[in-house]
Coordinates of C-alpha atoms in Angstrom, one line a residue:
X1045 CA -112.9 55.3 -50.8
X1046 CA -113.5 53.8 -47.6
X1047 CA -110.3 51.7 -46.6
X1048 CA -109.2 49.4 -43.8
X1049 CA -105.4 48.7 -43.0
X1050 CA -104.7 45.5 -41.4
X1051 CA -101.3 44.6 -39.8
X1052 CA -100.5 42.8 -36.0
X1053 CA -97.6 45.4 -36.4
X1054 CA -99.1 49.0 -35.5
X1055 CA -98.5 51.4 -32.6
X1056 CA -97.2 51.8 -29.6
X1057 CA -94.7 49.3 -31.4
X1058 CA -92.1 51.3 -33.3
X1059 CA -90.7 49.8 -37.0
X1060 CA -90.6 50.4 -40.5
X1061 CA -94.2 48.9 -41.0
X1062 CA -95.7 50.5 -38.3
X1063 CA -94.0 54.1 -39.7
X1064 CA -95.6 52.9 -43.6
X1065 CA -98.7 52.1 -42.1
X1066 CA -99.4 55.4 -40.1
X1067 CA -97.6 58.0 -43.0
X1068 CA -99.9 56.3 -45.6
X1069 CA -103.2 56.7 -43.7
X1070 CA -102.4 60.7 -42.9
X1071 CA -101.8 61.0 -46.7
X1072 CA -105.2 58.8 -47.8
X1073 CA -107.4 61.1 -45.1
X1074 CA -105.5 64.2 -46.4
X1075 CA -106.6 63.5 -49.6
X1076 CA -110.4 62.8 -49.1
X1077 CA -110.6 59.2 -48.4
X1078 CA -111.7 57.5 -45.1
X1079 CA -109.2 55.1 -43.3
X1080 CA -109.4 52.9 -40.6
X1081 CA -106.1 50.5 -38.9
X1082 CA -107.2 47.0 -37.4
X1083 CA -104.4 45.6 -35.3
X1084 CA -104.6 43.8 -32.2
X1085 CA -104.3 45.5 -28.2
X1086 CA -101.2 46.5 -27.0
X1087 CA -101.3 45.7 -23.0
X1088 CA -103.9 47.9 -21.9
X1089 CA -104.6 50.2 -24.9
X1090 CA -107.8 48.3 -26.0
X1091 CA -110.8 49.1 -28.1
X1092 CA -111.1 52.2 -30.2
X1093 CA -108.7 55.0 -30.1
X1094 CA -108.2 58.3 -32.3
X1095 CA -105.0 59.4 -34.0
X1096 CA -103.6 62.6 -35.5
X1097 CA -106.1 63.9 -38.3
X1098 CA -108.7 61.8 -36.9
X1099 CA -107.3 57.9 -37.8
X1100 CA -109.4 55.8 -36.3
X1101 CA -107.5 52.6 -34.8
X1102 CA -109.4 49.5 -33.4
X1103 CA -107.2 47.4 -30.9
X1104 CA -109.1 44.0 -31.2
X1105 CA -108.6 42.4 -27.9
X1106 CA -106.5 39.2 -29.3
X1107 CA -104.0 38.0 -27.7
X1108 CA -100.6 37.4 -28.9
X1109 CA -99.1 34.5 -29.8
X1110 CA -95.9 35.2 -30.9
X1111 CA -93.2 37.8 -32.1
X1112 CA -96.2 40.6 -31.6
X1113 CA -98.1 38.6 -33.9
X1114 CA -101.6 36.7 -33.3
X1115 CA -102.5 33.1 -32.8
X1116 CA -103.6 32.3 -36.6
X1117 CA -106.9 30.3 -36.0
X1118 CA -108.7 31.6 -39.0
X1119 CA -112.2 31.3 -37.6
X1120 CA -112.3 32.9 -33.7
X1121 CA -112.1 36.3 -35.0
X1122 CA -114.3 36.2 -38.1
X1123 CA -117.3 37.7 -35.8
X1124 CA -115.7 40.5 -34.9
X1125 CA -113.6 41.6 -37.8
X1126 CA -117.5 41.1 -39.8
X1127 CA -118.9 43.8 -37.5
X1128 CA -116.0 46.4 -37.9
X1129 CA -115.9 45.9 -41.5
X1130 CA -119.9 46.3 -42.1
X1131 CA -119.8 49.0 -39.3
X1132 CA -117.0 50.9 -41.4
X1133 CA -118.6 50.5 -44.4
X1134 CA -114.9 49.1 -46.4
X1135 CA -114.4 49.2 -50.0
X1136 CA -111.0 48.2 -49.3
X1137 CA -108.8 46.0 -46.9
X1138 CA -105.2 46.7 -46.9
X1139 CA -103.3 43.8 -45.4
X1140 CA -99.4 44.6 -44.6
X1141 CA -96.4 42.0 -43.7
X1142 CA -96.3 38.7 -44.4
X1143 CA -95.6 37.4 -40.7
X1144 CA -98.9 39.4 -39.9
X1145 CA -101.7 36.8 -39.4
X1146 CA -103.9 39.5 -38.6
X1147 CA -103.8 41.0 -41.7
X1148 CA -104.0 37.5 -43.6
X1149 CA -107.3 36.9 -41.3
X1150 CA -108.7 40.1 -42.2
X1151 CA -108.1 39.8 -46.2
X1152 CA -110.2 36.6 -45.8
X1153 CA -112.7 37.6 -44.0
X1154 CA -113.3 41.0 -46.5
X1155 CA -113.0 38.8 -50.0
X1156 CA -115.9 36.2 -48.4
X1157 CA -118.0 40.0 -47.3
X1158 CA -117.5 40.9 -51.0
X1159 CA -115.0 43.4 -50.7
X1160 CA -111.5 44.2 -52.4
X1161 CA -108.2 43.2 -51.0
X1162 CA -104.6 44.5 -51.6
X1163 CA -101.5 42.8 -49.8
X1164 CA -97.9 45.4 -49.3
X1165 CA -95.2 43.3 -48.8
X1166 CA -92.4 44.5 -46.8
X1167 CA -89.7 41.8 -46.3
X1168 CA -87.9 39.1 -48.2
X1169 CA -87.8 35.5 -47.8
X1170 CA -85.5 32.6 -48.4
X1171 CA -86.6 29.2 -49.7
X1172 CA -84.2 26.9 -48.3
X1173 CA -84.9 26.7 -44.3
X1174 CA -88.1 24.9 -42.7
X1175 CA -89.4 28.4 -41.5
X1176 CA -89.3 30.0 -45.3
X1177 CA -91.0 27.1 -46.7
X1178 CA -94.0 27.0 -44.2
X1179 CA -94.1 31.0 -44.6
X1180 CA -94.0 30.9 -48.3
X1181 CA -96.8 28.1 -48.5
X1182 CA -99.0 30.0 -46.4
X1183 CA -98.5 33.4 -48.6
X1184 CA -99.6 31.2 -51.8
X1185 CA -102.6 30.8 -49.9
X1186 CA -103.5 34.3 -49.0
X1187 CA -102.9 36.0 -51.9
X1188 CA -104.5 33.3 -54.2
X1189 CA -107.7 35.5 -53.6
X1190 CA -106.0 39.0 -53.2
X1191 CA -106.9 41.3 -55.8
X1192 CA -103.6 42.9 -55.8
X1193 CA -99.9 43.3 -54.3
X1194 CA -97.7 45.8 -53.3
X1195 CA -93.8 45.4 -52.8
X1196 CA -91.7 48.0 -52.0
X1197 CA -88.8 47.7 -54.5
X1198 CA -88.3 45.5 -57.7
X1199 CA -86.1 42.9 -55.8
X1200 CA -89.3 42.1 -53.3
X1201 CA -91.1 42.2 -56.4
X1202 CA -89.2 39.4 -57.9
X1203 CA -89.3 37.1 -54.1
X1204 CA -92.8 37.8 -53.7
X1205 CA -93.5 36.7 -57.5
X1206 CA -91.4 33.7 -56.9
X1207 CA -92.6 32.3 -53.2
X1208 CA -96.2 33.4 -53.7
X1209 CA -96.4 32.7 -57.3
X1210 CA -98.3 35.3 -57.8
X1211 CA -98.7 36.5 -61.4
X1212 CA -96.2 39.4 -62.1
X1213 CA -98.8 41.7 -63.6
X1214 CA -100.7 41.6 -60.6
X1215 CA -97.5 42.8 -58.7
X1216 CA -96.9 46.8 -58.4
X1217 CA -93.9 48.1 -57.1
X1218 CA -94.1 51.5 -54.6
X1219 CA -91.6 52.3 -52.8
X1220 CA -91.2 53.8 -49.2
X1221 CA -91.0 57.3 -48.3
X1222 CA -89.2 59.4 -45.7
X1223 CA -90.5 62.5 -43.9
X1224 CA -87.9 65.0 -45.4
X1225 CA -89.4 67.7 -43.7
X1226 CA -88.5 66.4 -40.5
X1227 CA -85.9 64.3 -41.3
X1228 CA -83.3 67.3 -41.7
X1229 CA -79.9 67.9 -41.3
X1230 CA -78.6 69.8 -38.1
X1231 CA -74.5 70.2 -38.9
X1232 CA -74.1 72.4 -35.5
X1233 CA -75.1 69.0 -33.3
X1234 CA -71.8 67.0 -35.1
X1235 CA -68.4 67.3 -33.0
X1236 CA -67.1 71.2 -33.0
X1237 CA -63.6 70.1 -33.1
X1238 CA -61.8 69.2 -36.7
X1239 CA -60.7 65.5 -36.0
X1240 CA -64.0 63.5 -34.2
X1241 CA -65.6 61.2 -36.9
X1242 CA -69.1 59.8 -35.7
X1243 CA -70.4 56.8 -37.4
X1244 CA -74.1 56.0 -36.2
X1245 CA -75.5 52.7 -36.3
X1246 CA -79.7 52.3 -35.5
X1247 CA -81.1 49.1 -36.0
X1248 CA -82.5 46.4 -34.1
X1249 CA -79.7 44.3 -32.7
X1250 CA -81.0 40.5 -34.3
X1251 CA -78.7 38.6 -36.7
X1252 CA -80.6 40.0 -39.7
X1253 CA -79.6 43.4 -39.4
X1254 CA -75.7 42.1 -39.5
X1255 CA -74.6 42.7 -35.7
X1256 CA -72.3 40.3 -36.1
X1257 CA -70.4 42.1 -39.2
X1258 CA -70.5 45.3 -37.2
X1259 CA -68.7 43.2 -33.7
X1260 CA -66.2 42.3 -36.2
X1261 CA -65.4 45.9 -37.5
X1262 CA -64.7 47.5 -34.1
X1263 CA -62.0 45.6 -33.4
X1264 CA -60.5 46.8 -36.8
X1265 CA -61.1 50.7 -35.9
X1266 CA -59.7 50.8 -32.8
X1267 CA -56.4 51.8 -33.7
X1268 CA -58.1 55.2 -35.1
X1269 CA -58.7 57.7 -31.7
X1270 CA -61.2 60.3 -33.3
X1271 CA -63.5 57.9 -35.3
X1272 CA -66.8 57.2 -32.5
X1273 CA -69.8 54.7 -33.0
X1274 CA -72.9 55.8 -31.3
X1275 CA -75.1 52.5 -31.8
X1276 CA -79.3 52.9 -31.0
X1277 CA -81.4 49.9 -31.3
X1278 CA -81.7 46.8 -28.7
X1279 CA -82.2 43.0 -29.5
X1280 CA -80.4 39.6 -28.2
X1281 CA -77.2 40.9 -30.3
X1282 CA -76.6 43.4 -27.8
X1283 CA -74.6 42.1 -25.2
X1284 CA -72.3 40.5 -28.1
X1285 CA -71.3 44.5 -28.9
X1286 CA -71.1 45.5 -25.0
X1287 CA -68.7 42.4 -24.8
X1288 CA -66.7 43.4 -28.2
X1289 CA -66.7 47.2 -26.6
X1290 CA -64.8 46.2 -23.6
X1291 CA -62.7 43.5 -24.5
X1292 CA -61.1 46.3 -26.9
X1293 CA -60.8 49.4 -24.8
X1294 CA -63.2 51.4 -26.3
X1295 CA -66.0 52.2 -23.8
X1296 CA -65.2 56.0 -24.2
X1297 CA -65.9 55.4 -28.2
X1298 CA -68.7 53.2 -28.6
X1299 CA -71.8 54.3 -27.3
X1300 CA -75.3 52.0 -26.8
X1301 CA -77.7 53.8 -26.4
X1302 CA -80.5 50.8 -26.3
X1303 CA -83.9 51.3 -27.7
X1304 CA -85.4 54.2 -29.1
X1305 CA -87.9 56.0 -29.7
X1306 CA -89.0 56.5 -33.8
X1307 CA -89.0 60.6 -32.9
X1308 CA -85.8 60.3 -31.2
X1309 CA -84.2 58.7 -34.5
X1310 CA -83.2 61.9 -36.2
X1311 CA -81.8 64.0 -32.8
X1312 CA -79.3 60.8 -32.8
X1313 CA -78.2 60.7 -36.2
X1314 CA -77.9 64.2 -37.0
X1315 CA -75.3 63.9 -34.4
X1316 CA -72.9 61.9 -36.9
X1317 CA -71.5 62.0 -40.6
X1318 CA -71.7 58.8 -41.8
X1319 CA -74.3 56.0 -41.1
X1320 CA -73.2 52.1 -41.0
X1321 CA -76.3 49.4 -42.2
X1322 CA -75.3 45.7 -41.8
X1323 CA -78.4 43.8 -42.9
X1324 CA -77.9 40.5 -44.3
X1325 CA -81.5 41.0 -46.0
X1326 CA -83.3 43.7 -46.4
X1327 CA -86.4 44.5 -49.0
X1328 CA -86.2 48.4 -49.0
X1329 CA -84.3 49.9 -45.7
X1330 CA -85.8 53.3 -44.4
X1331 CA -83.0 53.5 -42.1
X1332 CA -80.3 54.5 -45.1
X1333 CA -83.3 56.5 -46.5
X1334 CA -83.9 58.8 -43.4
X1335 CA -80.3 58.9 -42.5
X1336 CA -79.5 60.3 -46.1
X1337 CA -82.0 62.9 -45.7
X1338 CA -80.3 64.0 -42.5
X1339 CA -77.1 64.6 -44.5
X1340 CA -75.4 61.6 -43.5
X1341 CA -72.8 59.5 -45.9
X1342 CA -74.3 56.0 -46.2
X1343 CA -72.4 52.4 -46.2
X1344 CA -74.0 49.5 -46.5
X1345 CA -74.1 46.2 -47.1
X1346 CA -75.3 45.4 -50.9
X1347 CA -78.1 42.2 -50.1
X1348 CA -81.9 42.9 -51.6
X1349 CA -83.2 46.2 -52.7
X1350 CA -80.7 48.3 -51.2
X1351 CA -78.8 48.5 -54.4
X1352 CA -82.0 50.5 -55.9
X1353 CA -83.0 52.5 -52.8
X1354 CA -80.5 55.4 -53.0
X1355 CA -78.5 56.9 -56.1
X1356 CA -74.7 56.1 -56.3
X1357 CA -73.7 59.5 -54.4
X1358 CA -75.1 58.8 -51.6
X1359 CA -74.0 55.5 -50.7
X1360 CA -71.1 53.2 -50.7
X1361 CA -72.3 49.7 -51.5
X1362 CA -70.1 46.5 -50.1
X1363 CA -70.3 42.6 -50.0
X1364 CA -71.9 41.6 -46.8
X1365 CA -68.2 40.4 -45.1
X1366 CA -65.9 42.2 -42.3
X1367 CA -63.7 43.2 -45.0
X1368 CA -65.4 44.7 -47.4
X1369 CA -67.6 46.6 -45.3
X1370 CA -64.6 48.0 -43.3
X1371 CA -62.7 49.2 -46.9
X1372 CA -66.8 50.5 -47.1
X1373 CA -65.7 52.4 -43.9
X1374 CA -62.5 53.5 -44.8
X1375 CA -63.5 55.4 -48.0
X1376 CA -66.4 57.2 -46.0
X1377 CA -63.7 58.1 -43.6
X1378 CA -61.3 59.6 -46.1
X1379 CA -64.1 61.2 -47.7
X1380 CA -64.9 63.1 -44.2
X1381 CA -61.6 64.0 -44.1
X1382 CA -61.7 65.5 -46.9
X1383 CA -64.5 67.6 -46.2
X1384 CA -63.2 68.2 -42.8
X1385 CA -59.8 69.2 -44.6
X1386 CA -57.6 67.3 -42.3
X1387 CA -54.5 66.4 -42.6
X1388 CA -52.3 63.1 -43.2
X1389 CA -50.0 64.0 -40.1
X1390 CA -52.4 64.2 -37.7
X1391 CA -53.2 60.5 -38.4
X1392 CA -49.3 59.7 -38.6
X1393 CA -50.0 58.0 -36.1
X1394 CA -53.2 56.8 -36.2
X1395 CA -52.0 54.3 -39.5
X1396 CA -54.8 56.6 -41.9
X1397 CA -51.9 56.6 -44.0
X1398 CA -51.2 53.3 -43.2
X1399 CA -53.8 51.9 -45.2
X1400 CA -53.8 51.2 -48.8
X1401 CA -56.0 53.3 -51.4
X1402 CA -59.5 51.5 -51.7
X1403 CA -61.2 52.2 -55.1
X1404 CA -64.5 53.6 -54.7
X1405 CA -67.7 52.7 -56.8
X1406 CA -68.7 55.8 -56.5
X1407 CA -67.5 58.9 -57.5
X1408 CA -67.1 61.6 -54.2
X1409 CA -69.2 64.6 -55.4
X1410 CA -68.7 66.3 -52.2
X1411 CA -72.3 66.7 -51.4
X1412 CA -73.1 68.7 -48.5
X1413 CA -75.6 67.7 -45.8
X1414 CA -78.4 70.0 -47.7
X1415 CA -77.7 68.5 -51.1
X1416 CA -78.6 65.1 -50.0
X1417 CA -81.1 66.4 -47.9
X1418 CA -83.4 68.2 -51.3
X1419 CA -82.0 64.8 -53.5
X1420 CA -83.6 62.6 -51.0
X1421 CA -86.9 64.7 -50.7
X1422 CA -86.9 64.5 -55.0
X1423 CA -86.9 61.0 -54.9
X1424 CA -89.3 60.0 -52.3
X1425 CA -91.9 61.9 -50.9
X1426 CA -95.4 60.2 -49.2
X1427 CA -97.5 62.2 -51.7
X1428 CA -96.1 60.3 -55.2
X1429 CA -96.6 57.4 -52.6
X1430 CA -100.3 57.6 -51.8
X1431 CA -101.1 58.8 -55.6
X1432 CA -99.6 54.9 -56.9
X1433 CA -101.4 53.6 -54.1
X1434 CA -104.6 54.9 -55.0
X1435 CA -104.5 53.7 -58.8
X1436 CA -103.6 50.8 -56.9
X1437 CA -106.7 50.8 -55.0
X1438 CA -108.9 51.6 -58.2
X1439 CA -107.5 49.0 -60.0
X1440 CA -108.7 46.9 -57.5
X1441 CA -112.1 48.1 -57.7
X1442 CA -112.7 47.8 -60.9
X1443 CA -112.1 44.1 -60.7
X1444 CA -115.2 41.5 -59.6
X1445 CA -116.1 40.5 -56.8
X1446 CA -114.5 37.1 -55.5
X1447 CA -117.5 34.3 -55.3
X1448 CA -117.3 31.5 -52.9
X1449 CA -116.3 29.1 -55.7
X1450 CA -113.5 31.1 -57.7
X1451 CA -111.9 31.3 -54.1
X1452 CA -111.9 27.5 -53.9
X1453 CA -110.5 26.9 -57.3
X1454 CA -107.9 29.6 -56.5
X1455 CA -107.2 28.1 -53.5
X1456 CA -106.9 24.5 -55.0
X1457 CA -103.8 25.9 -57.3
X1458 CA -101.8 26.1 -54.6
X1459 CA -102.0 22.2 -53.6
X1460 CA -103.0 22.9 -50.3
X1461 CA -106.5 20.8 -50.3
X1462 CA -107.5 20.8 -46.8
X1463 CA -107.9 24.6 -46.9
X1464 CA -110.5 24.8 -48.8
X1465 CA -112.5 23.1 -46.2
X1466 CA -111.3 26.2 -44.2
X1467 CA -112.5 28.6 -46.7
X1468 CA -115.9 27.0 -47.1
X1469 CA -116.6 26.9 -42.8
X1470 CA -115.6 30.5 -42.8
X1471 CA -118.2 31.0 -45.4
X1472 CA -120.8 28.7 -43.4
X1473 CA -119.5 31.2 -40.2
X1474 CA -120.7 34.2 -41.8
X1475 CA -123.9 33.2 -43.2
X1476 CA -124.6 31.9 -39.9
X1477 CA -123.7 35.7 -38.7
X1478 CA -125.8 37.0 -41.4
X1479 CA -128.7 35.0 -39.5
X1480 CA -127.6 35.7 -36.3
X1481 CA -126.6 39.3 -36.0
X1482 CA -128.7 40.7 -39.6
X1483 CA -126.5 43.5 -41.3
X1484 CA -129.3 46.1 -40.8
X1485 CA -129.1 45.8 -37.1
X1486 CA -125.3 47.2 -37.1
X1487 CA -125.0 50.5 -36.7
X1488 CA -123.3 52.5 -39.7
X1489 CA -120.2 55.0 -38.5
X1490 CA -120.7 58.6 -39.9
X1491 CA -118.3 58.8 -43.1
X1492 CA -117.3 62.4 -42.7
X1493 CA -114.3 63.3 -40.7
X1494 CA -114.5 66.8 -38.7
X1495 CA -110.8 66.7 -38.0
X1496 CA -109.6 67.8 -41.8
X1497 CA -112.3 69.8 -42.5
X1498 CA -111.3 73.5 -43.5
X1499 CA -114.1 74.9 -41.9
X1500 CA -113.8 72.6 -38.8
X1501 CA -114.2 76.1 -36.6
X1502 CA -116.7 77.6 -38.5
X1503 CA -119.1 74.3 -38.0
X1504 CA -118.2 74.0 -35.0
X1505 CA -119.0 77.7 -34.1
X1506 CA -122.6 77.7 -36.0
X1507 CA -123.6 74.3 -34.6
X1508 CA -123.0 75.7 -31.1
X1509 CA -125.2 78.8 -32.4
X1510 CA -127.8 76.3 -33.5
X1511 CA -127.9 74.5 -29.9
X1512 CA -128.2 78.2 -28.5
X1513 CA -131.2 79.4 -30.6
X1514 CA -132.6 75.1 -29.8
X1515 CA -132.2 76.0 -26.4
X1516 CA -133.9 79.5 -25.7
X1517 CA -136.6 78.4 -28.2
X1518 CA -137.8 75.6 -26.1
X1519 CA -137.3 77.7 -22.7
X1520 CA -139.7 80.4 -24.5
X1521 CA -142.3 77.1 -25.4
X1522 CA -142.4 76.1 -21.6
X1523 CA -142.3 79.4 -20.4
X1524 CA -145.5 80.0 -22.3
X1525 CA -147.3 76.5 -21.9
X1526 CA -146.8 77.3 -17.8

């Protein structure tokens, strides 16, 4: 299969969509298929540009609009999207996010060409606020011609069935995956001594990922000298923490470390024992995912698919409030004591034994770093990922394809008149384009990618035999006619 992933989100930016986009393409080329990103240009890193294993990535130059996101005009980039997908060859267009207009734009353009679409959604919505209801509306829209959907746990399943009412059957649910192999644990990088306690915090620092929940816990902790918060991740909420951090003392406890790097990610938390998530909405979290797999004990808060992401002994689930995620906090805390073997009196005074007994939800299995490590790898792994996908994919396939006037109808269901008008001038657009730039005047790609080929070397090695022989054959020709 020949496939095309579509997303405004792509690198150099650095987040759970852009990781998703780039593990899943490795995994599809590994396996045989060709794969191709379409995102928009990053500054100057424009054009066409090769990734590990030979991903092809075409930065359209677009400018942004918003949020790393493209103006959404529906029709300026139909020529050029036409050209890359008939250049490329696509069976397949694989649009992800629903803030990506990109991907929305390319979908559209690759059901009017013919071709098959599937849609991954990777966040949840709300339906109350202006913002949700123009977001949803618009995602009734695109999908009403989408062959099929993706979500990544059974909770986005059940927002994106509801928002985009989209038929349930047509809705599959595959999961992320984490890297286990690299995500591993590294015990001899935690604190040497007995007593230090290092609780890392990575996300971006916006409302949604809970920053404000977390400002309210350090104030609560500060009356515990060996517990440490090494927070990575930068956003508006940040100077809210650095304020927190100083009004309370605790400069020497609370380290920012601002933005960073996705390959950085696991030299930081390997560095602590348990791992604090705040979201106040999240569809799936990698975040708890990879920091489980580096042998870290999980808390988080218990909003959207979290509740489904990890099993019960890896994480400590609590209401999204200061209070509950602190007691959260606390029962992590006694755990690692626990494991760390230390002993009421040397937290006489630090009011450890203060505190009241919290019950747990969970059960402490006293799972070493390893343990959660090989549990984590078990569960998800990009391989079981990419084999859904691909029965995905064929189901897709074996579906018709979309005519100008099913789109319409489709399109009429959602109550949103006015865009069929849109529909119908893209179509006008791309006959015109048919005319204008004839299909057998654009130059196919070559389908076969050298970079995965086993015997990469050994072509390579006989071809540069072949050029030889060319060479000293036609030397031998002039040689003779002079």
């Amino acid at each position: 299969m020949k496939i095309c992933m579509a997303s405004d989100f792509f690198y150099p930016n650095m987040g759970g969509v852009e990781e998703h986009i780039f593990n899943l393409s490795q995994c599809l080329l590994a396996r045989g298929h060709n794969v191709i990103v379409i995102t928009h240009s990053y500054g100057d890193r424009k054009g066409v540009r090769y990734m590990t294993n030979g991903l092809k990535v075409y930065y359209v130059p677009i400018k942004v609009f918003y949020n790393q996101v493209v103006l959404p005009t529906m029709i300026c980039n139909i020529p050029l999207l036409r050209y890359i997908l008939l250049r490329e060859q696509i069976d397949i267009v694989h649009g992800h996010s629903a803030f990506s207009t990109l991907a929305h734009e390319t979908m559209n353009v690759a059901q009017l060409l013919g071709l098959r679409s599937v849609f991954t959604d990777h966040s949840l919505f709300g339906f109350a606020d202006l913002s949700a209801v123009v977001t949803n509306k618009f995602l009734e829209i695109s999908l009403a011609n989408c062959n099929h959907c993706v979500c990544v746990s059974h909770t986005g399943k059940e927002n994106t069935v509801l928002r985009a009412k989209v038929h349930q059957d047509k809705v599959s649910v595959i999961p992320n995956a984490v890297d286990t192999a690299y995500f591993t644990p590294n015990p001899c990088r935690r604190p040497n001594d007995d007593e230090t306690i290092n609780i890392v915090v990575v996300s971006r620092l916006v409302y949604r990922k809970g920053v404000d929940l977390l400002a309210g816990i350090l104030p609560k902790l500060k009356h515990l000298p060996h517990v440490h918060f090494i927070i990575g991740g930068d956003g508006p909420k940040r100077a809210l923490l650095e304020e927190i951090r100083e009004r309370n003392n605790m400069q020497d406890r609370v380290v920012m470390l601002g933005a960073l790097e996705h390959a950085k990610v696991r030299d930081v938390l390997v560095q602590g024992h348990i791992f604090l998530n705040t979201s106040l909405t999240e569809a799936y979290c990698m975040a708890i995912v990879e920091a489980a797999a580096c042998g870290l004990q999980v808390v988080s808060t218990k909003v959207g698919g979290i509740p489904e992401v990890l099993p019960a002994s890896l994480i400590i689930l609590t209401e999204p409030t200061v209070d509950s995620v602190y007691r959260g906090l606390r029962e992590a805390i006694r755990r690692e004591m626990e494991k760390k073997q230390i002993t009421s009196a040397r937290y006489a005074n630090g009011s450890i034994d203060a505190l009241a007994p919290t019950p747990s939800e969970t059960s402490y299995a006293g799972l070493c770093a390893f343990e959660r490590n090989q549990i984590v790898a078990n569960l998800y792994n990009w391989n079981n990922v990419t084999e859904r996908t691909e029965k995905v994919y064929r189901t897709a396939l074996r579906e018709a394809p979309a005519t100008l006037e099913s789109m319409m109808k489709n399109v009429l269901k959602s109550g949103v008149w006015p865009f069929v008008l849109v529909i119908a001038l893209c179509h006008l657009i791309l006959r015109f384009l048919d005319w204008f730039v004839p299909r057998k005047h654009i130059d196919l790609c070559h389908s076969e990618n050298p970079f995965l080929s086993p015997d990469c070397k050994r072509h390579q090695r006989r071809s540069s035999d072949d050029n030889a022989a060319l060479i000293t054959a036609v030397r031998r020709k002039r040689e003779k006619f002079s």
